[in-house]
Amino acid sequence: MFRHAIVRRPGATFAQGLTRVELGPPRLERALEQHRAYCDALRTCGLELTVLPPDEAFPDGTFVEDTAILLPEGAMLTRPGAASRIGEVASIRVALAPHYAALAQIAAPGSVDGGDICEAGTQVFIGLSHRTNEAGAEQLARWLHGHGYTATTVDVRQLDSILHLKSGLSFLGGRRLLLIEELAAHPAFAGFDRVVVERDEAYAANAIEVNGRILVAAGHPKLEARLRALGCELVVLDMSEFAKMDGGLSCLSL
Ligand code: CIR
């Protein structure tokens, strides 16, 4: 059961953030509307929100997921793999302090982006990507083992279609994973029920399960129909402006 989430509104410098996709510049007003709808959806799922104000010094700061790994047992601040994002962690440390007695942190030369970390019950998948390196993955795996979790690394460095592991993988609760075709046959996911997203709807592989509902990006009717047929209760959200900055639903909250 999730009770609380931390989000940060996008700010005036949002369009200056990092992106590998060529979907044009995001419109801030629209991004703010979409962010409000996202926050409303989380509240509908029963969450209390901490909404942080934009920080213009960090154009990618709205993608708070990348700055920490949160478990019921403890929290680990990351060391983001993009130099321009390392400074985002300081204000997240402050926001997390009331919720955790102690905060661990990934140390150099390790780097970890939260977008590479997929928790599936007591099993955690750690993506090795162009943001999360071996040293970071090892530090995180040790910390996870100490809390009773199993960690499995999944190398996605050759997959140009995704920035982070979770751009192509989501845990939907129970034993169910949502994943892109390129990851579908990976041995790490063999014991799970796999819902494979078709190539032309690959962006929708980043979804989030919150207290029994699934938040899914709008514009992917085939996946929507399949998830509804499986009995999932969906909340469909327009993510167009965040997609332009290479972000998805999971990236926007901790
Ligand atoms: C970046 O490239 O770092 C941001 N523009 C997007 C980060 C998306 N975060 C995520 O998938 N967890």
mmCIF file of C-alpha atoms and ligand atoms in Angstrom:
data_model
loop_
_atom_site.group_PDB
_atom_site.id
_atom_site.type_symbol
_atom_site.label_atom_id
_atom_site.label_comp_id
_atom_site.label_asym_id
_atom_site.label_seq_id
_atom_site.Cartn_x
_atom_site.Cartn_y
_atom_site.Cartn_z
ATOM 1 C CA MET A 1 0.000 0.000 0.000
ATOM 2 C CA PHE A 2 1.426 3.373 -1.000
ATOM 3 C CA ARG A 3 0.468 6.298 1.208
ATOM 4 C CA HIS A 4 2.654 9.226 0.235
ATOM 5 C CA ALA A 5 4.434 10.508 -2.872
ATOM 6 C CA ILE A 6 6.818 13.339 -3.645
ATOM 7 C CA VAL A 7 6.491 15.220 -6.933
ATOM 8 C CA ARG A 8 8.020 18.405 -8.333
ATOM 9 C CA ARG A 9 6.305 20.702 -10.802
ATOM 10 C CA PRO A 10 8.209 21.394 -14.027
ATOM 11 C CA GLY A 11 9.693 24.888 -14.152
ATOM 12 C CA ALA A 12 10.443 27.602 -16.699
ATOM 13 C CA THR A 13 13.681 25.885 -17.786
ATOM 14 C CA PHE A 14 11.943 22.524 -18.425
ATOM 15 C CA ALA A 15 12.624 22.629 -22.182
ATOM 16 C CA GLN A 16 16.377 22.920 -21.505
ATOM 17 C CA GLY A 17 16.523 19.461 -19.958
ATOM 18 C CA LEU A 18 18.152 16.419 -21.503
ATOM 19 C CA THR A 19 16.370 14.535 -24.240
ATOM 20 C CA ARG A 20 17.282 12.005 -26.932
ATOM 21 C CA VAL A 21 13.932 12.060 -28.649
ATOM 22 C CA GLU A 22 12.961 14.394 -31.462
ATOM 23 C CA LEU A 23 9.391 15.270 -30.649
ATOM 24 C CA GLY A 24 9.876 19.036 -30.538
ATOM 25 C CA PRO A 25 10.084 21.346 -27.519
ATOM 26 C CA PRO A 26 7.603 20.840 -24.676
ATOM 27 C CA ARG A 27 5.034 23.524 -23.902
ATOM 28 C CA LEU A 28 5.285 24.476 -20.248
ATOM 29 C CA GLU A 29 1.621 25.393 -19.761
ATOM 30 C CA ARG A 30 0.569 22.029 -21.108
ATOM 31 C CA ALA A 31 3.194 20.223 -19.036
ATOM 32 C CA LEU A 32 1.855 21.935 -15.913
ATOM 33 C CA GLU A 33 -1.707 20.880 -16.803
ATOM 34 C CA GLN A 34 -0.554 17.310 -17.358
ATOM 35 C CA HIS A 35 1.359 17.413 -14.092
ATOM 36 C CA ARG A 36 -1.755 18.597 -12.246
ATOM 37 C CA ALA A 37 -3.747 15.733 -13.763
ATOM 38 C CA TYR A 38 -0.997 13.310 -12.694
ATOM 39 C CA CYS A 39 -1.134 14.642 -9.123
ATOM 40 C CA ASP A 40 -4.941 14.342 -9.112
ATOM 41 C CA ALA A 41 -4.642 10.743 -10.297
ATOM 42 C CA LEU A 42 -2.236 9.896 -7.467
ATOM 43 C CA ARG A 43 -4.611 11.496 -4.954
ATOM 44 C CA THR A 44 -7.481 9.465 -6.429
ATOM 45 C CA CYS A 45 -5.353 6.381 -5.718
ATOM 46 C CA GLY A 46 -5.265 7.419 -2.063
ATOM 47 C CA LEU A 47 -1.891 9.147 -1.863
ATOM 48 C CA GLU A 48 -1.019 12.211 0.118
ATOM 49 C CA LEU A 49 1.374 14.353 -1.944
ATOM 50 C CA THR A 50 4.337 16.542 -1.191
ATOM 51 C CA VAL A 51 4.422 18.903 -4.166
ATOM 52 C CA LEU A 52 7.828 20.561 -4.440
ATOM 53 C CA PRO A 53 8.104 23.876 -6.263
ATOM 54 C CA PRO A 54 10.036 23.996 -9.539
ATOM 55 C CA ASP A 55 13.784 24.535 -9.295
ATOM 56 C CA GLU A 56 14.916 26.466 -12.363
ATOM 57 C CA ALA A 57 18.541 25.402 -11.778
ATOM 58 C CA PHE A 58 17.561 21.836 -12.674
ATOM 59 C CA PRO A 59 15.518 21.571 -15.878
ATOM 60 C CA ASP A 60 15.059 17.814 -15.354
ATOM 61 C CA GLY A 61 14.141 18.178 -11.686
ATOM 62 C CA THR A 62 10.501 17.241 -12.291
ATOM 63 C CA PHE A 63 11.726 13.667 -12.963
ATOM 64 C CA VAL A 64 12.155 13.074 -9.218
ATOM 65 C CA GLU A 65 12.161 9.299 -9.563
ATOM 66 C CA ASP A 66 15.792 9.359 -10.626
ATOM 67 C CA THR A 67 17.046 10.814 -7.334
ATOM 68 C CA ALA A 68 16.159 8.082 -4.825
ATOM 69 C CA ILE A 69 15.148 4.453 -4.297
ATOM 70 C CA LEU A 70 12.474 4.109 -1.651
ATOM 71 C CA LEU A 71 11.510 0.959 0.222
ATOM 72 C CA PRO A 72 9.337 0.560 3.302
ATOM 73 C CA GLU A 73 12.577 -0.442 5.105
ATOM 74 C CA GLY A 74 14.797 2.443 4.022
ATOM 75 C CA ALA A 75 15.799 4.994 1.422
ATOM 76 C CA MET A 76 18.822 5.310 -0.824
ATOM 77 C CA LEU A 77 19.647 8.613 -2.488
ATOM 78 C CA THR A 78 21.140 8.080 -5.907
ATOM 79 C CA ARG A 79 23.987 9.716 -7.739
ATOM 80 C CA PRO A 80 22.387 10.430 -11.135
ATOM 81 C CA GLY A 81 24.364 9.412 -14.191
ATOM 82 C CA ALA A 82 23.991 12.752 -15.996
ATOM 83 C CA ALA A 83 26.287 15.458 -14.571
ATOM 84 C CA SER A 84 23.589 18.123 -14.924
ATOM 85 C CA ARG A 85 21.311 16.127 -12.608
ATOM 86 C CA ILE A 86 23.623 15.257 -9.690
ATOM 87 C CA GLY A 87 22.638 18.437 -7.814
ATOM 88 C CA GLU A 88 18.937 17.460 -7.830
ATOM 89 C CA VAL A 89 19.569 15.062 -4.966
ATOM 90 C CA ALA A 90 20.224 17.729 -2.294
ATOM 91 C CA SER A 91 16.645 19.009 -2.127
ATOM 92 C CA ILE A 92 15.239 15.472 -2.286
ATOM 93 C CA ARG A 93 17.359 14.605 0.756
ATOM 94 C CA VAL A 94 15.554 17.408 2.614
ATOM 95 C CA ALA A 95 12.123 16.260 1.375
ATOM 96 C CA LEU A 96 12.787 12.648 2.439
ATOM 97 C CA ALA A 97 14.287 13.443 5.841
ATOM 98 C CA PRO A 98 10.927 13.553 7.703
ATOM 99 C CA HIS A 99 10.003 10.126 6.313
ATOM 100 C CA TYR A 100 13.183 8.105 6.976
ATOM 101 C CA ALA A 101 15.429 7.860 10.036
ATOM 102 C CA ALA A 102 18.518 7.403 7.844
ATOM 103 C CA LEU A 103 19.305 7.958 4.180
ATOM 104 C CA ALA A 104 21.926 5.885 2.376
ATOM 105 C CA GLN A 105 23.562 7.308 -0.750
ATOM 106 C CA ILE A 106 25.281 6.000 -3.854
ATOM 107 C CA ALA A 107 28.925 7.169 -3.841
ATOM 108 C CA ALA A 108 31.263 8.025 -6.737
ATOM 109 C CA PRO A 109 32.317 6.426 -9.011
ATOM 110 C CA GLY A 110 28.933 4.746 -8.789
ATOM 111 C CA SER A 111 25.991 6.247 -10.602
ATOM 112 C CA VAL A 112 22.354 5.203 -10.444
ATOM 113 C CA ASP A 113 19.198 6.738 -11.913
ATOM 114 C CA GLY A 114 16.006 5.640 -10.166
ATOM 115 C CA GLY A 115 14.471 5.070 -13.596
ATOM 116 C CA ASP A 116 16.675 1.984 -13.867
ATOM 117 C CA ILE A 117 15.328 0.407 -10.709
ATOM 118 C CA CYS A 118 12.194 -1.717 -10.926
ATOM 119 C CA GLU A 119 10.824 -3.194 -7.709
ATOM 120 C CA ALA A 120 8.717 -6.301 -8.196
ATOM 121 C CA GLY A 121 7.848 -7.444 -4.686
ATOM 122 C CA THR A 122 11.024 -8.561 -2.970
ATOM 123 C CA GLN A 123 12.810 -8.855 -6.293
ATOM 124 C CA VAL A 124 14.444 -5.742 -7.679
ATOM 125 C CA PHE A 125 15.666 -5.389 -11.256
ATOM 126 C CA ILE A 126 18.589 -3.012 -11.707
ATOM 127 C CA GLY A 127 19.121 -1.742 -15.227
ATOM 128 C CA LEU A 128 22.689 -1.167 -16.353
ATOM 129 C CA SER A 129 22.280 1.766 -18.683
ATOM 130 C CA HIS A 130 24.108 4.847 -19.878
ATOM 131 C CA ARG A 131 23.056 6.386 -16.538
ATOM 132 C CA THR A 132 23.463 3.477 -14.083
ATOM 133 C CA ASN A 133 26.924 1.920 -14.024
ATOM 134 C CA GLU A 134 28.289 -1.308 -12.541
ATOM 135 C CA ALA A 135 29.715 0.397 -9.453
ATOM 136 C CA GLY A 136 26.357 2.012 -8.693
ATOM 137 C CA ALA A 137 24.474 -1.210 -9.348
ATOM 138 C CA GLU A 138 26.799 -3.106 -6.976
ATOM 139 C CA GLN A 139 26.358 -0.566 -4.179
ATOM 140 C CA LEU A 140 22.605 -0.649 -4.596
ATOM 141 C CA ALA A 141 22.477 -4.454 -4.761
ATOM 142 C CA ARG A 142 24.433 -4.736 -1.490
ATOM 143 C CA TRP A 143 22.058 -2.311 0.203
ATOM 144 C CA LEU A 144 19.033 -4.182 -1.149
ATOM 145 C CA HIS A 145 20.401 -7.541 0.044
ATOM 146 C CA GLY A 146 20.837 -6.018 3.498
ATOM 147 C CA HIS A 147 17.117 -5.262 3.503
ATOM 148 C CA GLY A 148 16.125 -8.769 2.383
ATOM 149 C CA TYR A 149 15.628 -8.067 -1.340
ATOM 150 C CA THR A 150 16.994 -9.999 -4.298
ATOM 151 C CA ALA A 151 18.700 -7.868 -6.948
ATOM 152 C CA THR A 152 19.061 -8.871 -10.581
ATOM 153 C CA THR A 153 20.907 -6.717 -13.087
ATOM 154 C CA VAL A 154 19.562 -6.316 -16.607
ATOM 155 C CA ASP A 155 21.899 -4.758 -19.158
ATOM 156 C CA VAL A 156 20.016 -2.356 -21.416
ATOM 157 C CA ARG A 157 23.034 -0.467 -22.770
ATOM 158 C CA GLN A 158 22.526 -1.935 -26.229
ATOM 159 C CA LEU A 159 18.852 -0.975 -26.375
ATOM 160 C CA ASP A 160 18.804 2.408 -28.065
ATOM 161 C CA SER A 161 15.040 2.625 -27.807
ATOM 162 C CA ILE A 162 15.070 3.154 -24.035
ATOM 163 C CA LEU A 163 16.800 5.615 -21.719
ATOM 164 C CA HIS A 164 16.233 3.605 -18.541
ATOM 165 C CA LEU A 165 15.219 0.034 -17.765
ATOM 166 C CA LYS A 166 11.801 1.250 -16.660
ATOM 167 C CA SER A 167 11.241 3.032 -19.971
ATOM 168 C CA GLY A 168 10.628 -0.533 -21.151
ATOM 169 C CA LEU A 169 9.504 -2.392 -18.026
ATOM 170 C CA SER A 170 6.868 -1.917 -15.325
ATOM 171 C CA PHE A 171 5.720 -3.994 -12.392
ATOM 172 C CA LEU A 172 1.930 -4.193 -12.344
ATOM 173 C CA GLY A 173 1.539 -6.000 -9.021
ATOM 174 C CA GLY A 174 1.244 -9.703 -8.207
ATOM 175 C CA ARG A 175 3.520 -11.539 -10.659
ATOM 176 C CA ARG A 176 2.689 -9.346 -13.642
ATOM 177 C CA LEU A 177 5.190 -7.335 -15.670
ATOM 178 C CA LEU A 178 4.568 -5.038 -18.603
ATOM 179 C CA LEU A 179 7.490 -4.922 -20.989
ATOM 180 C CA ILE A 180 8.720 -4.061 -24.464
ATOM 181 C CA GLU A 181 9.376 -6.771 -27.042
ATOM 182 C CA GLU A 182 13.148 -6.393 -26.719
ATOM 183 C CA LEU A 183 12.989 -7.372 -23.032
ATOM 184 C CA ALA A 184 10.242 -9.993 -23.262
ATOM 185 C CA ALA A 185 12.544 -13.011 -23.583
ATOM 186 C CA HIS A 186 15.138 -11.855 -21.049
ATOM 187 C CA PRO A 187 15.785 -14.685 -18.563
ATOM 188 C CA ALA A 188 15.502 -12.283 -15.601
ATOM 189 C CA PHE A 189 11.754 -12.043 -16.181
ATOM 190 C CA ALA A 190 11.097 -15.737 -16.836
ATOM 191 C CA GLY A 191 9.109 -16.409 -13.666
ATOM 192 C CA PHE A 192 6.652 -13.552 -14.257
ATOM 193 C CA ASP A 193 3.407 -13.200 -16.207
ATOM 194 C CA ARG A 194 4.457 -10.955 -19.057
ATOM 195 C CA VAL A 195 2.283 -8.485 -20.923
ATOM 196 C CA VAL A 196 4.317 -7.507 -23.972
ATOM 197 C CA VAL A 197 3.651 -4.080 -25.447
ATOM 198 C CA GLU A 198 3.565 -3.874 -29.235
ATOM 199 C CA ARG A 199 6.352 -1.917 -30.870
ATOM 200 C CA ASP A 200 4.154 0.995 -31.996
ATOM 201 C CA GLU A 201 2.922 1.452 -28.413
ATOM 202 C CA ALA A 202 6.311 0.968 -26.714
ATOM 203 C CA TYR A 203 6.137 4.272 -24.796
ATOM 204 C CA ALA A 204 3.241 2.818 -22.769
ATOM 205 C CA ALA A 205 5.535 0.166 -21.254
ATOM 206 C CA ASN A 206 6.262 2.761 -18.583
ATOM 207 C CA ALA A 207 3.156 2.533 -16.413
ATOM 208 C CA ILE A 208 2.658 2.569 -12.646
ATOM 209 C CA GLU A 209 0.559 0.445 -10.352
ATOM 210 C CA VAL A 210 -0.730 2.462 -7.391
ATOM 211 C CA ASN A 211 -2.913 0.789 -4.784
ATOM 212 C CA GLY A 212 -4.756 -1.407 -7.266
ATOM 213 C CA ARG A 213 -5.058 1.040 -10.166
ATOM 214 C CA ILE A 214 -2.734 1.314 -13.141
ATOM 215 C CA LEU A 215 -1.728 4.693 -14.494
ATOM 216 C CA VAL A 216 -1.066 4.389 -18.209
ATOM 217 C CA ALA A 217 -0.087 6.932 -20.878
ATOM 218 C CA ALA A 218 -2.866 8.029 -23.260
ATOM 219 C CA GLY A 219 -2.769 7.141 -26.949
ATOM 220 C CA HIS A 220 -2.142 3.396 -26.699
ATOM 221 C CA PRO A 221 -5.537 1.798 -27.352
ATOM 222 C CA LYS A 222 -4.304 -1.764 -27.959
ATOM 223 C CA LEU A 223 -2.550 -1.935 -24.605
ATOM 224 C CA GLU A 224 -5.473 -0.267 -22.851
ATOM 225 C CA ALA A 225 -7.862 -2.879 -24.244
ATOM 226 C CA ARG A 226 -5.571 -5.736 -23.209
ATOM 227 C CA LEU A 227 -5.108 -4.470 -19.687
ATOM 228 C CA ARG A 228 -8.845 -3.897 -19.268
ATOM 229 C CA ALA A 229 -9.460 -7.432 -20.541
ATOM 230 C CA LEU A 230 -7.121 -8.652 -17.787
ATOM 231 C CA GLY A 231 -9.357 -6.876 -15.278
ATOM 232 C CA CYS A 232 -7.076 -3.886 -14.602
ATOM 233 C CA GLU A 233 -8.597 -0.602 -13.494
ATOM 234 C CA LEU A 234 -6.834 2.070 -15.565
ATOM 235 C CA VAL A 235 -6.270 5.781 -15.163
ATOM 236 C CA VAL A 236 -5.246 7.123 -18.577
ATOM 237 C CA LEU A 237 -3.090 10.258 -18.572
ATOM 238 C CA ASP A 238 -1.824 12.519 -21.334
ATOM 239 C CA MET A 239 1.968 12.553 -21.078
ATOM 240 C CA SER A 240 2.856 14.262 -24.365
ATOM 241 C CA GLU A 241 4.992 17.065 -22.898
ATOM 242 C CA PHE A 242 6.998 14.756 -20.616
ATOM 243 C CA ALA A 243 7.503 12.271 -23.461
ATOM 244 C CA LYS A 244 9.226 15.082 -25.393
ATOM 245 C CA MET A 245 11.805 15.207 -22.600
ATOM 246 C CA ASP A 246 12.285 11.418 -22.564
ATOM 247 C CA GLY A 247 10.234 10.943 -19.406
ATOM 248 C CA GLY A 248 7.285 8.750 -18.517
ATOM 249 C CA LEU A 249 4.760 8.242 -15.758
ATOM 250 C CA SER A 250 7.039 6.614 -13.227
ATOM 251 C CA CYS A 251 9.646 9.381 -13.526
ATOM 252 C CA LEU A 252 7.345 12.000 -12.043
ATOM 253 C CA SER A 253 7.041 10.637 -8.524
ATOM 254 C CA LEU A 254 8.870 9.063 -5.621
HETATM 255 C C1 CIR B 1 16.717 12.842 -18.522
HETATM 256 O O1 CIR B 1 17.165 12.608 -19.651
HETATM 257 O O2 CIR B 1 17.362 12.603 -17.509
HETATM 258 C C2 CIR B 1 15.325 13.424 -18.400
HETATM 259 N N1 CIR B 1 15.079 14.345 -19.471
HETATM 260 C C3 CIR B 1 14.293 12.332 -18.417
HETATM 261 C C4 CIR B 1 14.380 11.430 -17.235
HETATM 262 C C5 CIR B 1 13.300 10.419 -17.217
HETATM 263 N N2 CIR B 1 13.339 9.702 -16.006
HETATM 264 C C6 CIR B 1 12.969 8.445 -15.887
HETATM 265 O O3 CIR B 1 12.689 7.766 -16.851
HETATM 266 N N3 CIR B 1 13.021 7.920 -14.673
#
